[in-house]
Amino acid sequence: RKLSAVAMLSDPNEYDGGELRLKDTYARELHDPAETARFRQRGSVVVFPSYILHTVTPVTAGRRFSIVSWIVGPPFA
């Protein structure tokens, strides 16, 4: 896998939690509250190199739907 892509299908008002969090190589969160809010918008797509650590916080209410896809290709140099 070279790139990972996550497309948000749910309205952010329909669930709590479920935030995509990206981490650097030291497992520190790359967290910008404004970006996190944009990641949650229905129809948004986040694409990142697959080697970046990532997680999704637990959904605490409602249901969160997304589509995840991977793009393959030669390794990054």
N, CA, C and O atoms as a printed pandas DataFrame, in Angstrom:
     atom_number atom_name residue_name chain_id  residue_number  x_coord  y_coord  z_coord
0              1         N          ARG        A               1    0.831   -1.171    0.000
1              2        CA          ARG        A               1    0.000    0.000    0.000
2              3         C          ARG        A               1    0.876    1.236    0.000
3              4         O          ARG        A               1    1.844    1.331    0.754
4              5         N          LYS        A               2    0.524    2.173   -0.853
5              6        CA          LYS        A               2    1.294    3.410   -0.936
6              7         C          LYS        A               2    0.547    4.584   -0.310
7              8         O          LYS        A               2    1.117    5.350    0.468
8              9         N          LEU        A               3   -0.717    4.718   -0.651
9             10        CA          LEU        A               3   -1.545    5.788   -0.110
10            11         C          LEU        A               3   -2.814    5.197    0.486
11            12         O          LEU        A               3   -3.345    4.207   -0.017
12            13         N          SER        A               4   -3.288    5.801    1.543
13            14        CA          SER        A               4   -4.567    5.429    2.147
14            15         C          SER        A               4   -5.523    6.586    1.937
15            16         O          SER        A               4   -5.121    7.748    1.997
16            17         N          ALA        A               5   -6.788    6.275    1.691
17            18        CA          ALA        A               5   -7.812    7.307    1.500
18            19         C          ALA        A               5   -9.036    6.942    2.329
19            20         O          ALA        A               5   -9.477    5.793    2.330
20            21         N          VAL        A               6   -9.577    7.925    3.029
21            22        CA          VAL        A               6  -10.777    7.734    3.837
22            23         C          VAL        A               6  -11.798    8.772    3.387
23            24         O          VAL        A               6  -11.522    9.971    3.425
24            25         N          ALA        A               7  -12.967    8.322    2.965
25            26        CA          ALA        A               7  -14.058    9.213    2.567
26            27         C          ALA        A               7  -15.159    9.122    3.614
27            28         O          ALA        A               7  -15.603    8.029    3.965
28            29         N          MET        A               8  -15.594   10.268    4.108
29            30        CA          MET        A               8  -16.626   10.313    5.137
30            31         C          MET        A               8  -18.015   10.308    4.496
31            32         O          MET        A               8  -18.297   11.108    3.604
32            33         N          LEU        A               9  -18.868    9.410    4.952
33            34        CA          LEU        A               9  -20.220    9.278    4.416
34            35         C          LEU        A               9  -21.290    9.799    5.361
35            36         O          LEU        A               9  -22.400   10.105    4.925
36            37         N          SER        A              10  -20.979    9.904    6.646
37            38        CA          SER        A              10  -21.969   10.307    7.652
38            39         C          SER        A              10  -21.949   11.812    7.884
39            40         O          SER        A              10  -20.910   12.462    7.768
40            41         N          ASP        A              11  -23.117   12.349    8.213
41            42        CA          ASP        A              11  -23.214   13.727    8.670
42            43         C          ASP        A              11  -22.569   13.783   10.057
43            44         O          ASP        A              11  -22.893   12.953   10.906
44            45         N          PRO        A              12  -21.672   14.729   10.310
45            46        CA          PRO        A              12  -20.989   14.767   11.606
46            47         C          PRO        A              12  -21.920   14.999   12.794
47            48         O          PRO        A              12  -21.529   14.759   13.936
48            49         N          ASN        A              13  -23.133   15.457   12.544
49            50        CA          ASN        A              13  -24.095   15.658   13.629
50            51         C          ASN        A              13  -24.807   14.368   14.019
51            52         O          ASN        A              13  -25.571   14.354   14.984
52            53         N          GLU        A              14  -24.566   13.279   13.280
53            54        CA          GLU        A              14  -25.241   12.009   13.535
54            55         C          GLU        A              14  -24.449   11.074   14.450
55            56         O          GLU        A              14  -24.926    9.986   14.772
56            57         N          TYR        A              15  -23.250   11.478   14.873
57            58        CA          TYR        A              15  -22.449   10.610   15.748
58            59         C          TYR        A              15  -21.498   11.454   16.585
59            60         O          TYR        A              15  -21.210   12.605   16.255
60            61         N          ASP        A              16  -21.020   10.867   17.665
61            62        CA          ASP        A              16  -20.005   11.484   18.514
62            63         C          ASP        A              16  -18.771   10.595   18.488
63            64         O          ASP        A              16  -18.874    9.373   18.380
64            65         N          GLY        A              17  -17.606   11.221   18.587
65            66        CA          GLY        A              17  -16.354   10.461   18.528
66            67         C          GLY        A              17  -16.009   10.176   17.077
67            68         O          GLY        A              17  -16.393   10.924   16.178
68            69         N          GLY        A              18  -15.278    9.081   16.854
69            70        CA          GLY        A              18  -14.956    8.661   15.500
70            71         C          GLY        A              18  -14.048    9.601   14.739
71            72         O          GLY        A              18  -14.174    9.730   13.522
72            73         N          GLU        A              19  -13.126   10.269   15.440
73            74        CA          GLU        A              19  -12.218   11.201   14.770
74            75         C          GLU        A              19  -10.995   10.470   14.229
75            76         O          GLU        A              19  -10.373    9.680   14.939
76            77         N          LEU        A              20  -10.655   10.733   12.972
77            78        CA          LEU        A              20   -9.436   10.200   12.377
78            79         C          LEU        A              20   -8.265   10.986   12.944
79            80         O          LEU        A              20   -8.253   12.216   12.886
80            81         N          ARG        A              21   -7.290   10.288   13.488
81            82        CA          ARG        A              21   -6.099   10.918   14.054
82            83         C          ARG        A              21   -4.877   10.360   13.341
83            84         O          ARG        A              21   -4.698    9.145   13.261
84            85         N          LEU        A              22   -4.041   11.245   12.828
85            86        CA          LEU        A              22   -2.790   10.860   12.182
86            87         C          LEU        A              22   -1.657   11.092   13.162
87            88         O          LEU        A              22   -1.710   12.019   13.971
88            89         N          LYS        A              23   -0.626   10.249   13.093
89            90        CA          LYS        A              23    0.493   10.334   14.038
90            91         C          LYS        A              23    1.809   10.362   13.280
91            92         O          LYS        A              23    1.922    9.808   12.187
92            93         N          ASP        A              24    2.808   11.018   13.876
93            94        CA          ASP        A              24    4.128   11.029   13.251
94            95         C          ASP        A              24    4.894    9.763   13.621
95            96         O          ASP        A              24    4.351    8.878   14.282
96            97         N          THR        A              25    6.132    9.676   13.205
97            98        CA          THR        A              25    6.915    8.452   13.434
98            99         C          THR        A              25    7.222    8.209   14.906
99           100         O          THR        A              25    7.671    7.122   15.268
100          101         N          TYR        A              26    6.988    9.207   15.764
101          102        CA          TYR        A              26    7.176    9.051   17.206
102          103         C          TYR        A              26    5.848    8.828   17.913
103          104         O          TYR        A              26    5.772    8.916   19.138
104          105         N          ALA        A              27    4.794    8.538   17.142
105          106        CA          ALA        A              27    3.435    8.287   17.640
106          107         C          ALA        A              27    2.816    9.519   18.291
107          108         O          ALA        A              27    1.882    9.396   19.084
108          109         N          ARG        A              28    3.331   10.721   17.962
109          110        CA          ARG        A              28    2.716   11.964   18.423
110          111         C          ARG        A              28    1.613   12.340   17.445
111          112         O          ARG        A              28    1.789   12.256   16.229
112          113         N          GLU        A              29    0.477   12.756   17.988
113          114        CA          GLU        A              29   -0.642   13.111   17.120
114          115         C          GLU        A              29   -0.342   14.366   16.322
115          116         O          GLU        A              29    0.177   15.349   16.850
116          117         N          LEU        A              30   -0.676   14.316   15.042
117          118        CA          LEU        A              30   -0.618   15.481   14.175
118          119         C          LEU        A              30   -2.031   16.047   14.184
119          120         O          LEU        A              30   -2.824   15.790   13.278
120          121         N          HIS        A              31   -2.333   16.818   15.219
121          122        CA          HIS        A              31   -3.709   17.215   15.482
122          123         C          HIS        A              31   -3.873   18.718   15.373
123          124         O          HIS        A              31   -3.240   19.483   16.101
124          125         N          ASP        A              32   -4.720   19.124   14.464
125          126        CA          ASP        A              32   -5.117   20.521   14.326
126          127         C          ASP        A              32   -6.637   20.530   14.414
127          128         O          ASP        A              32   -7.295   19.975   13.535
128          129         N          PRO        A              33   -7.215   21.139   15.443
129          130        CA          PRO        A              33   -8.674   21.089   15.620
130          131         C          PRO        A              33   -9.466   21.517   14.382
131          132         O          PRO        A              33  -10.519   20.947   14.098
132          133         N          ALA        A              34   -8.969   22.516   13.644
133          134        CA          ALA        A              34   -9.678   22.957   12.435
134          135         C          ALA        A              34   -9.667   21.860   11.379
135          136         O          ALA        A              34  -10.679   21.620   10.719
136          137         N          GLU        A              35   -8.526   21.192   11.217
137          138        CA          GLU        A              35   -8.440   20.100   10.249
138          139         C          GLU        A              35   -9.325   18.935   10.662
139          140         O          GLU        A              35   -9.997   18.335    9.823
140          141         N          THR        A              36   -9.331   18.608   11.964
141          142        CA          THR        A              36  -10.160   17.508   12.454
142          143         C          THR        A              36  -11.625   17.764   12.132
143          144         O          THR        A              36  -12.344   16.851   11.725
144          145         N          ALA        A              37  -12.067   19.004   12.313
145          146        CA          ALA        A              37  -13.466   19.352   11.995
146          147         C          ALA        A              37  -13.736   19.162   10.512
147          148         O          ALA        A              37  -14.811   18.689   10.141
148          149         N          ARG        A              38  -12.789   19.518    9.658
149          150        CA          ARG        A              38  -12.982   19.337    8.208
150          151         C          ARG        A              38  -12.976   17.859    7.826
151          152         O          ARG        A              38  -13.710   17.454    6.925
152          153         N          PHE        A              39  -12.160   17.049    8.498
153          154        CA          PHE        A              39  -12.129   15.605    8.219
154          155         C          PHE        A              39  -13.500   14.989    8.446
155          156         O          PHE        A              39  -13.864   14.031    7.765
156          157         N          ARG        A              40  -14.265   15.520    9.389
157          158        CA          ARG        A              40  -15.552   14.927    9.755
158          159         C          ARG        A              40  -16.678   15.268    8.780
159          160         O          ARG        A              40  -17.716   14.606    8.810
160          161         N          GLN        A              41  -16.517   16.253    7.935
161          162        CA          GLN        A              41  -17.599   16.683    7.057
162          163         C          GLN        A              41  -17.971   15.599    6.051
163          164         O          GLN        A              41  -17.099   14.962    5.462
164          165         N          ARG        A              42  -19.265   15.399    5.862
165          166        CA          ARG        A              42  -19.739   14.420    4.877
166          167         C          ARG        A              42  -19.163   14.797    3.507
167          168         O          ARG        A              42  -19.226   15.953    3.088
168          169         N          GLY        A              43  -18.605   13.804    2.828
169          170        CA          GLY        A              43  -18.032   14.023    1.506
170          171         C          GLY        A              43  -16.556   14.351    1.513
171          172         O          GLY        A              43  -15.924   14.361    0.457
172          173         N          SER        A              44  -15.984   14.623    2.687
173          174        CA          SER        A              44  -14.552   14.923    2.722
174          175         C          SER        A              44  -13.751   13.643    2.489
175          176         O          SER        A              44  -14.171   12.546    2.859
176          177         N          VAL        A              45  -12.600   13.816    1.874
177          178        CA          VAL        A              45  -11.690   12.696    1.622
178          179         C          VAL        A              45  -10.322   13.090    2.162
179          180         O          VAL        A              45   -9.806   14.166    1.859
180          181         N          VAL        A              46   -9.746   12.209    2.960
181          182        CA          VAL        A              46   -8.411   12.417    3.509
182          183         C          VAL        A              46   -7.500   11.377    2.866
183          184         O          VAL        A              46   -7.778   10.179    2.927
184          185         N          VAL        A              47   -6.418   11.835    2.251
185          186        CA          VAL        A              47   -5.444   10.944    1.620
186          187         C          VAL        A              47   -4.109   11.174    2.307
187          188         O          VAL        A              47   -3.681   12.315    2.480
188          189         N          PHE        A              48   -3.454   10.089    2.697
189          190        CA          PHE        A              48   -2.170   10.206    3.384
190          191         C          PHE        A              48   -1.312    8.992    3.055
191          192         O          PHE        A              48   -1.843    7.935    2.716
192          193         N          PRO        A              49    0.028    9.133    3.152
193          194        CA          PRO        A              49    0.906    7.994    2.909
194          195         C          PRO        A              49    0.581    6.872    3.896
195          196         O          PRO        A              49    0.405    7.123    5.089
196          197         N          SER        A              50    0.505    5.661    3.409
197          198        CA          SER        A              50    0.088    4.534    4.245
198          199         C          SER        A              50    1.051    4.227    5.383
199          200         O          SER        A              50    0.676    3.546    6.337
200          201         N          TYR        A              51    2.277    4.712    5.301
201          202        CA          TYR        A              51    3.218    4.449    6.392
202          203         C          TYR        A              51    2.959    5.330    7.606
203          204         O          TYR        A              51    3.539    5.089    8.664
204          205         N          ILE        A              52    2.101    6.348    7.486
205          206        CA          ILE        A              52    1.784    7.198    8.630
206          207         C          ILE        A              52    0.852    6.445    9.571
207          208         O          ILE        A              52   -0.172    5.904    9.152
208          209         N          LEU        A              53    1.223    6.419   10.847
209          210        CA          LEU        A              53    0.368    5.782   11.846
210          211         C          LEU        A              53   -0.938    6.556   11.942
211          212         O          LEU        A              53   -0.951    7.785   11.870
212          213         N          HIS        A              54   -2.024    5.832   12.105
213          214        CA          HIS        A              54   -3.314    6.500   12.227
214          215         C          HIS        A              54   -4.253    5.648   13.070
215          216         O          HIS        A              54   -4.050    4.446   13.242
216          217         N          THR        A              55   -5.272    6.297   13.582
217          218        CA          THR        A              55   -6.270    5.621   14.395
218          219         C          THR        A              55   -7.572    6.396   14.273
219          220         O          THR        A              55   -7.592    7.527   13.788
220          221         N          VAL        A              56   -8.638    5.789   14.710
221          222        CA          VAL        A              56   -9.935    6.461   14.791
222          223         C          VAL        A              56  -10.408    6.320   16.235
223          224         O          VAL        A              56  -10.418    5.219   16.786
224          225         N          THR        A              57  -10.800    7.439   16.844
225          226        CA          THR        A              57  -11.284    7.385   18.220
226          227         C          THR        A              57  -12.614    6.627   18.255
227          228         O          THR        A              57  -13.332    6.598   17.256
228          229         N          PRO        A              58  -12.945    6.021   19.382
229          230        CA          PRO        A              58  -14.205    5.269   19.471
230          231         C          PRO        A              58  -15.428    6.148   19.184
231          232         O          PRO        A              58  -15.476    7.313   19.580
232          233         N          VAL        A              59  -16.399    5.579   18.501
233          234        CA          VAL        A              59  -17.688    6.241   18.300
234          235         C          VAL        A              59  -18.491    6.010   19.579
235          236         O          VAL        A              59  -18.739    4.867   19.963
236          237         N          THR        A              60  -18.892    7.091   20.230
237          238        CA          THR        A              60  -19.571    6.967   21.522
238          239         C          THR        A              60  -21.086    7.097   21.414
239          240         O          THR        A              60  -21.803    6.743   22.350
240          241         N          ALA        A              61  -21.579    7.596   20.293
241          242        CA          ALA        A              61  -23.028    7.697   20.070
242          243         C          ALA        A              61  -23.282    7.766   18.565
243          244         O          ALA        A              61  -22.494    8.349   17.821
244          245         N          GLY        A              62  -24.383    7.169   18.126
245          246        CA          GLY        A              62  -24.728    7.189   16.717
246          247         C          GLY        A              62  -23.920    6.184   15.915
247          248         O          GLY        A              62  -23.328    5.257   16.466
248          249         N          ARG        A              63  -23.905    6.387   14.594
249          250        CA          ARG        A              63  -23.168    5.502   13.691
250          251         C          ARG        A              63  -22.357    6.343   12.719
251          252         O          ARG        A              63  -22.839    7.345   12.191
252          253         N          ARG        A              64  -21.114    5.921   12.489
253          254        CA          ARG        A              64  -20.199    6.608   11.581
254          255         C          ARG        A              64  -19.939    5.679   10.405
255          256         O          ARG        A              64  -19.539    4.529   10.586
256          257         N          PHE        A              65  -20.168    6.187    9.201
257          258        CA          PHE        A              65  -19.907    5.397    8.002
258          259         C          PHE        A              65  -18.820    6.083    7.184
259          260         O          PHE        A              65  -18.814    7.304    7.030
260          261         N          SER        A              66  -17.905    5.277    6.667
261          262        CA          SER        A              66  -16.833    5.788    5.815
262          263         C          SER        A              66  -16.430    4.704    4.826
263          264         O          SER        A              66  -16.752    3.528    4.997
264          265         N          ILE        A              67  -15.728    5.122    3.804
265          266        CA          ILE        A              67  -15.142    4.180    2.837
266          267         C          ILE        A              67  -13.636    4.353    2.927
267          268         O          ILE        A              67  -13.130    5.475    2.912
268          269         N          VAL        A              68  -12.925    3.241    3.021
269          270        CA          VAL        A              68  -11.466    3.265    3.079
270          271         C          VAL        A              68  -10.941    2.583    1.829
271          272         O          VAL        A              68  -11.462    1.554    1.398
272          273         N          SER        A              69   -9.909    3.169    1.258
273          274        CA          SER        A              69   -9.335    2.634    0.028
274          275         C          SER        A              69   -7.820    2.758    0.111
275          276         O          SER        A              69   -7.297    3.609    0.832
276          277         N          TRP        A              70   -7.128    1.916   -0.621
277          278        CA          TRP        A              70   -5.677    1.963   -0.665
278          279         C          TRP        A              70   -5.220    2.015   -2.106
279          280         O          TRP        A              70   -5.801    1.374   -2.981
280          281         N          ILE        A              71   -4.176    2.784   -2.342
281          282        CA          ILE        A              71   -3.566    2.898   -3.671
282          283         C          ILE        A              71   -2.196    2.249   -3.580
283          284         O          ILE        A              71   -1.421    2.532   -2.666
284          285         N          VAL        A              72   -1.908    1.387   -4.525
285          286        CA          VAL        A              72   -0.608    0.715   -4.529
286          287         C          VAL        A              72    0.282    1.355   -5.601
287          288         O          VAL        A              72   -0.200    2.029   -6.512
288          289         N          GLY        A              73    1.568    1.131   -5.469
289          290        CA          GLY        A              73    2.522    1.680   -6.424
290          291         C          GLY        A              73    3.929    1.441   -5.934
291          292         O          GLY        A              73    4.134    0.847   -4.876
292          293         N          PRO        A              74    4.896    1.901   -6.696
293          294        CA          PRO        A              74    6.284    1.720   -6.266
294          295         C          PRO        A              74    6.533    2.473   -4.970
295          296         O          PRO        A              74    5.884    3.485   -4.704
296          297         N          PRO        A              75    7.474    1.986   -4.159
297          298        CA          PRO        A              75    7.753    2.651   -2.878
298          299         C          PRO        A              75    8.189    4.094   -3.072
299          300         O          PRO        A              75    8.766    4.445   -4.101
300          301         N          PHE        A              76    7.908    4.931   -2.073
301          302        CA          PHE        A              76    8.430    6.293   -2.083
302          303         C          PHE        A              76    9.946    6.203   -2.004
303          304         O          PHE        A              76   10.484    5.321   -1.334
304          305         N          ALA        A              77   10.629    7.102   -2.677
305          306        CA          ALA        A              77   12.099    7.077   -2.678
306          307         C          ALA        A              77   12.644    7.644   -1.394
307          308         O          ALA        A              77   13.860    7.705   -1.213
